[in-house]
Short mmCIF file of C-alpha atoms in Angstrom, two decimals:
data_model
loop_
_atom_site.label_atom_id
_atom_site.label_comp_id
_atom_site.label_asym_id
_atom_site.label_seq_id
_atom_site.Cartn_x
_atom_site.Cartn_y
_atom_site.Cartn_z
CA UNK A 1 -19.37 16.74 13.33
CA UNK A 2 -22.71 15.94 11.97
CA UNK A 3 -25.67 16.47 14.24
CA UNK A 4 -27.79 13.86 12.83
CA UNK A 5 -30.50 15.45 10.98
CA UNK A 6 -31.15 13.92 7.49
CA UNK A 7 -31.38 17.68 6.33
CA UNK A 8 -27.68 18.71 6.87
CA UNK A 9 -26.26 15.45 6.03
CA UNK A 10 -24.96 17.19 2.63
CA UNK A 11 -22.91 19.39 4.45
CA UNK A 12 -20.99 17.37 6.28
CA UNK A 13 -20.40 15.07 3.11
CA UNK A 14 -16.94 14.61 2.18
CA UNK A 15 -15.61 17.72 3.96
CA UNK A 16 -11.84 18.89 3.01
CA UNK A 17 -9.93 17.73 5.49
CA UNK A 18 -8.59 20.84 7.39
CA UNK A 19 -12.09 21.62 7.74
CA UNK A 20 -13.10 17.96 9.52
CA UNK A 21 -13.88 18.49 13.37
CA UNK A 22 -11.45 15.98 13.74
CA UNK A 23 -8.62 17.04 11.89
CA UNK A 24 -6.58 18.43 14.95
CA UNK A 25 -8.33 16.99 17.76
CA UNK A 26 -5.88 14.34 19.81
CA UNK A 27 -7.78 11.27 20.17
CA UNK A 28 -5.89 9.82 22.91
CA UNK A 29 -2.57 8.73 23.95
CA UNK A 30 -2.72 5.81 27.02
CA UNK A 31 0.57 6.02 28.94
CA UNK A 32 1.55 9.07 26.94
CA UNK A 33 0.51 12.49 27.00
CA UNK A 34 0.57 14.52 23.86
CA UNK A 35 2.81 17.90 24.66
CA UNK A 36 3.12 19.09 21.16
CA UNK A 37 1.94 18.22 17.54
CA UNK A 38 3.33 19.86 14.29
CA UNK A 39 1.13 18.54 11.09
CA UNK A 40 3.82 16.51 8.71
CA UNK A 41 6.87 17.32 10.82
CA UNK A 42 6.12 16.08 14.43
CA UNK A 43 4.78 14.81 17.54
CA UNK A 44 6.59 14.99 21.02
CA UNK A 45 4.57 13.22 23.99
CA UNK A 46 5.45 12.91 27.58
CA UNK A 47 5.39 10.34 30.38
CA UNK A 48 1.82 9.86 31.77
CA UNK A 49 2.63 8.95 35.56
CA UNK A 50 -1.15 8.84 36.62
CA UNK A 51 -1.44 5.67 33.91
CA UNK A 52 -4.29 3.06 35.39
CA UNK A 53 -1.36 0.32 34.73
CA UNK A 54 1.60 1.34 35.68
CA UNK A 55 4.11 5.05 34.38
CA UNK A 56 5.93 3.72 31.05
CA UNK A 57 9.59 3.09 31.30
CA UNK A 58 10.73 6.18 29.90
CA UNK A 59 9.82 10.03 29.63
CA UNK A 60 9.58 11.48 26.21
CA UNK A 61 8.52 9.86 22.69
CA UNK A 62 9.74 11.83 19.95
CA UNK A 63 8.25 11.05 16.12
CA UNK A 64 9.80 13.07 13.17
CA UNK A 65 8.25 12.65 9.76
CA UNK A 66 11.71 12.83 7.39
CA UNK A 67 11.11 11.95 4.32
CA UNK A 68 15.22 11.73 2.93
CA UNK A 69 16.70 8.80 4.03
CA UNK A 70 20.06 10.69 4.57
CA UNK A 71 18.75 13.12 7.19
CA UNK A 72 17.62 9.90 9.04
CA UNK A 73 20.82 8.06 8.42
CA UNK A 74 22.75 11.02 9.82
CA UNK A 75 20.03 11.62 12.83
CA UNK A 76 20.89 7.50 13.78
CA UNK A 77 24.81 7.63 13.23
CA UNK A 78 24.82 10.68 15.25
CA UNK A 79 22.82 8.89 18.42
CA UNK A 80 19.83 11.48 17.90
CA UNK A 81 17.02 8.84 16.86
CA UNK A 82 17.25 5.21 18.35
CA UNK A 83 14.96 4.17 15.37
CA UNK A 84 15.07 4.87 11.92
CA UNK A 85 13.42 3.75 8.75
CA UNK A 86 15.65 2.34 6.30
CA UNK A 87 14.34 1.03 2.57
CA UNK A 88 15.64 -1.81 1.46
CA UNK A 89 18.27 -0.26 -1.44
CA UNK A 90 20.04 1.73 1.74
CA UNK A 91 20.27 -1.30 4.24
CA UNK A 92 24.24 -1.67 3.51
CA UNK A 93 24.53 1.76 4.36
CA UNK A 94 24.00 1.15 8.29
CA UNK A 95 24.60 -2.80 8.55
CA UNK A 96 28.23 -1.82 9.66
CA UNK A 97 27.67 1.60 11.23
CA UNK A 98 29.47 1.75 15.06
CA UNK A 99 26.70 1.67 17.75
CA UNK A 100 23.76 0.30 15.54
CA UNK A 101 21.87 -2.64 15.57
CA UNK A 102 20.36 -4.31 12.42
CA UNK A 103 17.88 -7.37 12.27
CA UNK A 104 16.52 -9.01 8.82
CA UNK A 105 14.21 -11.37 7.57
CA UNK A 106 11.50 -10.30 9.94
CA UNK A 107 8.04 -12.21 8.23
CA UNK A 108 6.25 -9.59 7.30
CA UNK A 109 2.09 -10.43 7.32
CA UNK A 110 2.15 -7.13 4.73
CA UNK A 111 1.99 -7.40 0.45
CA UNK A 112 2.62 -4.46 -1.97
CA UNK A 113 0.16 -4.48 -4.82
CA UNK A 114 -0.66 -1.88 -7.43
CA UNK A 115 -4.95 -1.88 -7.42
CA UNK A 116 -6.15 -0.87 -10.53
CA UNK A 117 -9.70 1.63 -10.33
CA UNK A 118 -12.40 0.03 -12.80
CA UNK A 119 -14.40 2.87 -12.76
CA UNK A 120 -12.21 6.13 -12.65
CA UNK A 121 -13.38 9.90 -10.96
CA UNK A 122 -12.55 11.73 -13.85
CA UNK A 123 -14.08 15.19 -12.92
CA UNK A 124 -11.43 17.59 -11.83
CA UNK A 125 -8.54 14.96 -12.39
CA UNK A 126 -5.35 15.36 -13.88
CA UNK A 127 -4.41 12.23 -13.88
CA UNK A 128 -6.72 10.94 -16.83
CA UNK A 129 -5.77 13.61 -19.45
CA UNK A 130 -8.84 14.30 -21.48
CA UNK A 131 -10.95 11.84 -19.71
CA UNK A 132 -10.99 10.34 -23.39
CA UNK A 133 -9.72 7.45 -25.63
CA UNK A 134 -7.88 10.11 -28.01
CA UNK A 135 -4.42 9.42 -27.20
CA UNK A 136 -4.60 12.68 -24.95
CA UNK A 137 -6.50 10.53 -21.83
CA UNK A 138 -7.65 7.77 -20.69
CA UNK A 139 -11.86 7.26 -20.24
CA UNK A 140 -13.28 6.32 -16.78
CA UNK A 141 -13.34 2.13 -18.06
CA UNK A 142 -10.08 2.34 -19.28
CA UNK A 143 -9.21 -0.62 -16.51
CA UNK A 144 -12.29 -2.23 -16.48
CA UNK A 145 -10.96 -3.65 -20.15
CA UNK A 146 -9.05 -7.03 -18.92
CA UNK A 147 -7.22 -6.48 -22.21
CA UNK A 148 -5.56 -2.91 -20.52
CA UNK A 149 -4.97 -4.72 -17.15
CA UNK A 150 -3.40 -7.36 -18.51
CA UNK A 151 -1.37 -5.57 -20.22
CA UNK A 152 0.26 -3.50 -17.62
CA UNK A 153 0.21 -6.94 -15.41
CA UNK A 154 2.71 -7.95 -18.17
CA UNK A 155 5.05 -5.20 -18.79
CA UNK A 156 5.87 -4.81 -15.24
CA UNK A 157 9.29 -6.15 -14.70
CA UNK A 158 8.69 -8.31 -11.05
CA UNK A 159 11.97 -10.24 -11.25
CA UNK A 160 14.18 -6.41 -11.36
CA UNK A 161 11.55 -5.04 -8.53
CA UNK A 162 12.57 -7.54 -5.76
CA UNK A 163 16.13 -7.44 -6.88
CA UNK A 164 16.74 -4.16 -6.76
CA UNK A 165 14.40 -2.51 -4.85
CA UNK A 166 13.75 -5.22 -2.06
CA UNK A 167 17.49 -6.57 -2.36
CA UNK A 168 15.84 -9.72 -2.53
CA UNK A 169 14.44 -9.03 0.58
CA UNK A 170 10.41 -10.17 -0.45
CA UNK A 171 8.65 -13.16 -2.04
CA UNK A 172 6.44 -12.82 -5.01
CA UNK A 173 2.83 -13.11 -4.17
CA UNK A 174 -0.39 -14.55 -6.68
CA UNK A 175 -3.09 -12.51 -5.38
CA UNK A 176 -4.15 -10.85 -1.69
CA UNK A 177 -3.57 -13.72 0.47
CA UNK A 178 0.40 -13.76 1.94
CA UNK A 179 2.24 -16.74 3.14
CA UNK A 180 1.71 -19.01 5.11
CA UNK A 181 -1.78 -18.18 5.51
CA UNK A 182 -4.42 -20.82 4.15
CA UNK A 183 -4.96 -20.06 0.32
CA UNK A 184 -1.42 -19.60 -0.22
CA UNK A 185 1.37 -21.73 -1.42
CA UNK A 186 4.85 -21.40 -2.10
CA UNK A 187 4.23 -23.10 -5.29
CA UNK A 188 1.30 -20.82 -6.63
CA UNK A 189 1.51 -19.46 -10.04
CA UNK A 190 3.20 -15.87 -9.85
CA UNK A 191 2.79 -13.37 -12.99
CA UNK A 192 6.28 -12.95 -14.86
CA UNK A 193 6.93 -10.04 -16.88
CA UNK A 194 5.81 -10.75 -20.47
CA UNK A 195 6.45 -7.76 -23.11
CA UNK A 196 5.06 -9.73 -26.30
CA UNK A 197 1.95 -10.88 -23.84
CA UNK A 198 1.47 -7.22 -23.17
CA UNK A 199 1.43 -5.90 -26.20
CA UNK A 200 -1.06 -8.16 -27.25
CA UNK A 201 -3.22 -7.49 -24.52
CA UNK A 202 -2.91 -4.16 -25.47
CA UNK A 203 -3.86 -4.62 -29.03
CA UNK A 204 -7.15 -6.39 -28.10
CA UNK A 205 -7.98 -3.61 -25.80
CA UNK A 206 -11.10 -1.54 -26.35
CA UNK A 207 -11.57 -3.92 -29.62
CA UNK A 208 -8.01 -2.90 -30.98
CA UNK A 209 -8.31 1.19 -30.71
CA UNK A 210 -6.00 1.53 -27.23
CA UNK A 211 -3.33 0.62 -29.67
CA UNK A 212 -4.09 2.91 -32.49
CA UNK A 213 -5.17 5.97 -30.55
CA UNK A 214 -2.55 5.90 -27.56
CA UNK A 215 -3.06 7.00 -24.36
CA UNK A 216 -1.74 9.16 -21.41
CA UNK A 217 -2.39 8.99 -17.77
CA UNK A 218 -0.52 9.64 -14.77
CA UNK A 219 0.40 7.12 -11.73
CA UNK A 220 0.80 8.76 -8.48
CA UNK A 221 3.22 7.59 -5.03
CA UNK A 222 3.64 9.27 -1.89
CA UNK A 223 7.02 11.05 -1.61
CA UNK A 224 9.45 9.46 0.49
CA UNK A 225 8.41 5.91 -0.64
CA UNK A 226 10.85 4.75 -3.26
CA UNK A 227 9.63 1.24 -3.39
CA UNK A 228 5.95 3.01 -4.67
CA UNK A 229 8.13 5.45 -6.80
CA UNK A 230 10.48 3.13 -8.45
CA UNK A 231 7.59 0.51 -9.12
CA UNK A 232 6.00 3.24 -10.96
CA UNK A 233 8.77 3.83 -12.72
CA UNK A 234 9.35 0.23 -13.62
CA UNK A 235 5.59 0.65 -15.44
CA UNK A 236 6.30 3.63 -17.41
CA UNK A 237 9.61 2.50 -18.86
CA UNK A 238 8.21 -0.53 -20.60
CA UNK A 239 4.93 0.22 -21.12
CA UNK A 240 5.93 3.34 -22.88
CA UNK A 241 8.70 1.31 -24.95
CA UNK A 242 5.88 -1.05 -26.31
CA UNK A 243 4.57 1.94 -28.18
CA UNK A 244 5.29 5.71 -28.72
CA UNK A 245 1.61 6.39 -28.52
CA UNK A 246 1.34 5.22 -24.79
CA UNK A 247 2.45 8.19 -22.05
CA UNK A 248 3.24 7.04 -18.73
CA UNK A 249 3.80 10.31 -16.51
CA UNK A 250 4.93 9.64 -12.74
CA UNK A 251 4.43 12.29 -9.92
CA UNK A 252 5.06 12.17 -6.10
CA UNK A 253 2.35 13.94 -4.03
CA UNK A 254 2.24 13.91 0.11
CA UNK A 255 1.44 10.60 1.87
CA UNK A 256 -2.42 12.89 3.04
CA UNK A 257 -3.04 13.91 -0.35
CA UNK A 258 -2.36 10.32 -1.84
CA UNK A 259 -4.32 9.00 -0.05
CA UNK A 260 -7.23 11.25 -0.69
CA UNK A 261 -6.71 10.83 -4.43
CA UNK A 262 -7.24 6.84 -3.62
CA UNK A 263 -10.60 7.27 -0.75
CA UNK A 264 -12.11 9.80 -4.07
CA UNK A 265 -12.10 7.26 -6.41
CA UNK A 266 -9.20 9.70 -8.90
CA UNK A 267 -6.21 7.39 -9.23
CA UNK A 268 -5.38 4.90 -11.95
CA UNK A 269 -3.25 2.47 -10.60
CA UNK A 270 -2.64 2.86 -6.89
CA UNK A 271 0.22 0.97 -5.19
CA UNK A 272 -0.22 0.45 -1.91
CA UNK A 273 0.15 -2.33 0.78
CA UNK A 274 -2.09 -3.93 3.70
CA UNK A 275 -0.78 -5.22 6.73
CA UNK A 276 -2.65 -7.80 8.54
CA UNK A 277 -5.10 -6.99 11.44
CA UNK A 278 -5.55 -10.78 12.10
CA UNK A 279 -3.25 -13.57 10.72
CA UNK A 280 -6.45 -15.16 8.68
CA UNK A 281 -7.25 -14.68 4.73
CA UNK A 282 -10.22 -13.60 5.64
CA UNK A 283 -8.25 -10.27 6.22
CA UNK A 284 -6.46 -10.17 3.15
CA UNK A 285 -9.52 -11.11 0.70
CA UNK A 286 -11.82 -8.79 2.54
CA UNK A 287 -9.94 -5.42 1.75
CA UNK A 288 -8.76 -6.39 -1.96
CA UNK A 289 -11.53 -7.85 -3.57
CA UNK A 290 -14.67 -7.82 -1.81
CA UNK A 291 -16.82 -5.27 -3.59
CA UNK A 292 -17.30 -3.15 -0.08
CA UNK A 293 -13.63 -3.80 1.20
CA UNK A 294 -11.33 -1.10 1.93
CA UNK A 295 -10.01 -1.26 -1.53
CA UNK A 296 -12.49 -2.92 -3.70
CA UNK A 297 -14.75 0.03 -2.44
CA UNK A 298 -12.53 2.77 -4.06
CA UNK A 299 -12.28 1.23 -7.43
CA UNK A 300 -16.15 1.91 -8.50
CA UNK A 301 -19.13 0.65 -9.67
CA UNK A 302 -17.38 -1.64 -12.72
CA UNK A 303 -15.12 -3.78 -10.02
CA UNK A 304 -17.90 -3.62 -7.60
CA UNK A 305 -20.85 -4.96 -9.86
CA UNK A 306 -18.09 -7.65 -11.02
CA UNK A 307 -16.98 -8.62 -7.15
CA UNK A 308 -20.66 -8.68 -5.52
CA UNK A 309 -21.35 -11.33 -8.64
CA UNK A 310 -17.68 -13.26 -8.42
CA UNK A 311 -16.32 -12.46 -5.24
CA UNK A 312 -18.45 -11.45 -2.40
CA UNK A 313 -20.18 -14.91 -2.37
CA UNK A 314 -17.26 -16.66 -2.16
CA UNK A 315 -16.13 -14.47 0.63
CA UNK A 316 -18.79 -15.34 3.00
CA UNK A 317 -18.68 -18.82 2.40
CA UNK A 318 -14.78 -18.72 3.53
CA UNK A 319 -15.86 -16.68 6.57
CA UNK A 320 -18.59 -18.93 7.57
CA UNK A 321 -16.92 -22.38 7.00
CA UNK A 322 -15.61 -24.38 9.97
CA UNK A 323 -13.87 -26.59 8.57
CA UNK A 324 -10.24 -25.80 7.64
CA UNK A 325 -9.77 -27.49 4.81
CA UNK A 326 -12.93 -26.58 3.17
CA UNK A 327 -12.05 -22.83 3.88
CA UNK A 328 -8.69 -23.64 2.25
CA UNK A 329 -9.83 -24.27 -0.98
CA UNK A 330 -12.43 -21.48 -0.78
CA UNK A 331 -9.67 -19.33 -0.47
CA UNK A 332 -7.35 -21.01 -3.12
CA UNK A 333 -10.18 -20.32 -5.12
CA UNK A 334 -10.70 -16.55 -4.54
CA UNK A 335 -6.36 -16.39 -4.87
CA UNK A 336 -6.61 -18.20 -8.33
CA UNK A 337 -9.56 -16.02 -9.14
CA UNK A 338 -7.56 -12.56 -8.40
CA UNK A 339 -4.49 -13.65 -10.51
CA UNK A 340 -6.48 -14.86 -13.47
CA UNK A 341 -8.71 -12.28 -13.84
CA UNK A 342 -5.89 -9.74 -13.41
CA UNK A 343 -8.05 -7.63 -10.55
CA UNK A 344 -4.96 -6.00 -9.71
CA UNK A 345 -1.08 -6.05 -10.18
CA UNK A 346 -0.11 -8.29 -7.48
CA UNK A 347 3.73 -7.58 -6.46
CA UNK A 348 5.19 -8.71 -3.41
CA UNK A 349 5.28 -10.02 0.34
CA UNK A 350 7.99 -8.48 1.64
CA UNK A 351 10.50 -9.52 4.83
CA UNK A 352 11.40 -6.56 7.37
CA UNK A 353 13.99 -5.33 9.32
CA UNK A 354 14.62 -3.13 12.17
CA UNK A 355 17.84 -0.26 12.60
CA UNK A 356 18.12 0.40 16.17
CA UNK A 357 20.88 2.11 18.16
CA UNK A 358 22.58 -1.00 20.37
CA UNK A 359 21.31 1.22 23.37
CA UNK A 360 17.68 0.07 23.03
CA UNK A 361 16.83 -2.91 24.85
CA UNK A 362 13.81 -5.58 24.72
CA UNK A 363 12.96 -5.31 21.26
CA UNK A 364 11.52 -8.05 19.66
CA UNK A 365 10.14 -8.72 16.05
CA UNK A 366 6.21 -9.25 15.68
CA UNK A 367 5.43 -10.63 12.08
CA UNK A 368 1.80 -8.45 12.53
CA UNK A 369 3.78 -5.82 13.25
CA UNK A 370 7.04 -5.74 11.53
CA UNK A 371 10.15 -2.99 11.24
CA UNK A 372 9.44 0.14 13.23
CA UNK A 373 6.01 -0.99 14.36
CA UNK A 374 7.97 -4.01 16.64
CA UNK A 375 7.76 -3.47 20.30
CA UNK A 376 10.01 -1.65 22.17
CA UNK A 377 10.20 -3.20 26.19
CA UNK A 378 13.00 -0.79 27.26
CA UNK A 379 14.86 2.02 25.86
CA UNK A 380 18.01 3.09 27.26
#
């Protein structure tokens, strides 16, 4: 919406996002054509016949945002969605449902890792308490401290995660870079959870007063996404066990509003995921821990001061090697590098799956594009 001028360039900064030009505008739809959007609840789109290839094979597209698995389960068994999401912990639930169609161990080029912010936005932030080291907050540093990182990198509980969350559905990961991608191995050190590690690392931190003043702070997840909510979870049962003084508090928000709190620079420890644009580690490195990369770029000046000194080098040098194994052990490097230095929690690669009604035909599994986002050829 800006018009250019250098003058009005503060106005347009950082604009809430119902007021963005863009916010309701459709931006296109190729074979489809958009008949009706409802913000968080759905979007119905129709055949477009006058498509420069050729009409799609069906008429309508219907996409409902649900966040309880139950409504979906009951919306699939009932033959009124062909495609459902299903997390991992409710798979049994439809593997032997009448009519549906289940497929596992799809390779997933996608990771789950909780990035910590260096340099937190504590102005009008909840999550950080008093913005303080008084046991009531947590100050804008608090994860710059590799003492505090590595502490939570400890206490988290990896081995229960993929158990019971991923049904042993995932593989653990040792930094960005996901299997079988140069840079990774299958035989790469892995962190392991560690409670008398942590609370060390938590003594040490900020020169031994994290452990005498306390602290509080709350981790956010996006409702609906129990792998996000339970992994948060895992962090605030045994990092609050290691000492009454620390105060984990856990609180879903809406997937929009999550993600703003990440883009502003306000959350603590964020877990998210990246799925691969391009099967290279270039991909993976790029957004994790290059100091202008989708995620390094949220986590402030601390992590980005550190990266364009440890990382970004490194970075282009993988980029603009030729030969293959010269880039591998660039990117070995930069793996070792995240794991060691604790950048971030690294969790999982996980395998998908796909729950379809036995009426949809010519699906296939795409490891860039696993689960739901697996092509459809024919429906019905």
């Amino acid at each position: 919406g800006w018009d250019g001028s250098p003058e009005t360039i503060a106005e347009y900064y950082d604009p809430a996002k119902e007021d963005d030009p863009l916010y309701d505008k459709m931006m296109g739809t190729g074979p489809f054509v958009l008949t009706e959007w409802e913000n968080r609840d759905h979007v119905y789109l129709k055949r477009n016949d006058n498509y420069w290839r050729e009409p799609a094979n069906f008429k309508t597209v219907v996409i409902k945002n649900i966040d309880e698995f139950s409504t979906r389960k009951l919306l699939l068994q009932r033959g009124d969605a062909d495609i459902i999401y299903v997390p991992n912990q409710f798979l049994s639930q439809v593997q032997e449902m009448d009519g549906v169609k289940v497929t596992t161990g799809i390779p997933a080029q996608q990771n789950m890792v909780g990035i910590m912010n260096w340099e937190i936005e504590t102005k009008g932030n909840d999550s950080v308490g008093s913005g303080k080291l008084d046991g009531e907050g947590i100050p804008a540093d608090f994860f710059a401290d590799k003492h505090v990182r590595k502490g939570f990198i400890n206490a988290f509980n990896y081995e229960a995660f993929i158990k019971d969350v991923r049904m042993g559905n995932s593989m653990q990961i040792g930094g960005p870079i996901v299997r079988p991608l140069m840079g990774s191995s299958p035989d790469q050190e892995v962190y392991s959870q560690d409670l008398a590690a942590a609370e060390e690392h938590f003594k040490q931190a900020f020169d031994g007063e994290l452990w005498e003043k306390g602290f509080k702070l709350t981790l956010l997840y996006n409702t609906g996404n129990t792998a996000r909510q339970t992994a948060c979870d895992i962090l605030k049962t045994y990092v609050e066990n290691l000492n009454p003084k620390f105060q984990v508090d856990v609180r879903g928000v809406q997937w929009s509003s999550f993600l703003d709190t990440l883009r502003q620079g306000k959350f603590t420890i964020g877990f998210i995921g990246w799925l691969g644009d391009f099967p290279d580690p270039h991909n993976w490195v790029t957004p994790f821990l290059a100091s202008d990369g989708t995620y390094g770029g949220w986590k402030g000046g601390n992590y980005q001061e550190w990266a364009r000194e440890n990382v970004d080098p490194l970075i282009k040098e993988g980029i603009n090697t030729v030969n293959p194994d010269e880039r591998a052990e660039i990117y070995k490097e930069l793996q070792s590098m995240a794991l060691e230095e604790g950048t971030d929690l690294w969790i999982d690669q996980p395998t998908s799956h796909n729950v379809r009604r036995t009426w949809v035909k010519g699906w296939y599994p795409n490891a860039m594009r696993p689960g739901l986002d697996a092509y459809i050829l024919d429906k019905r």
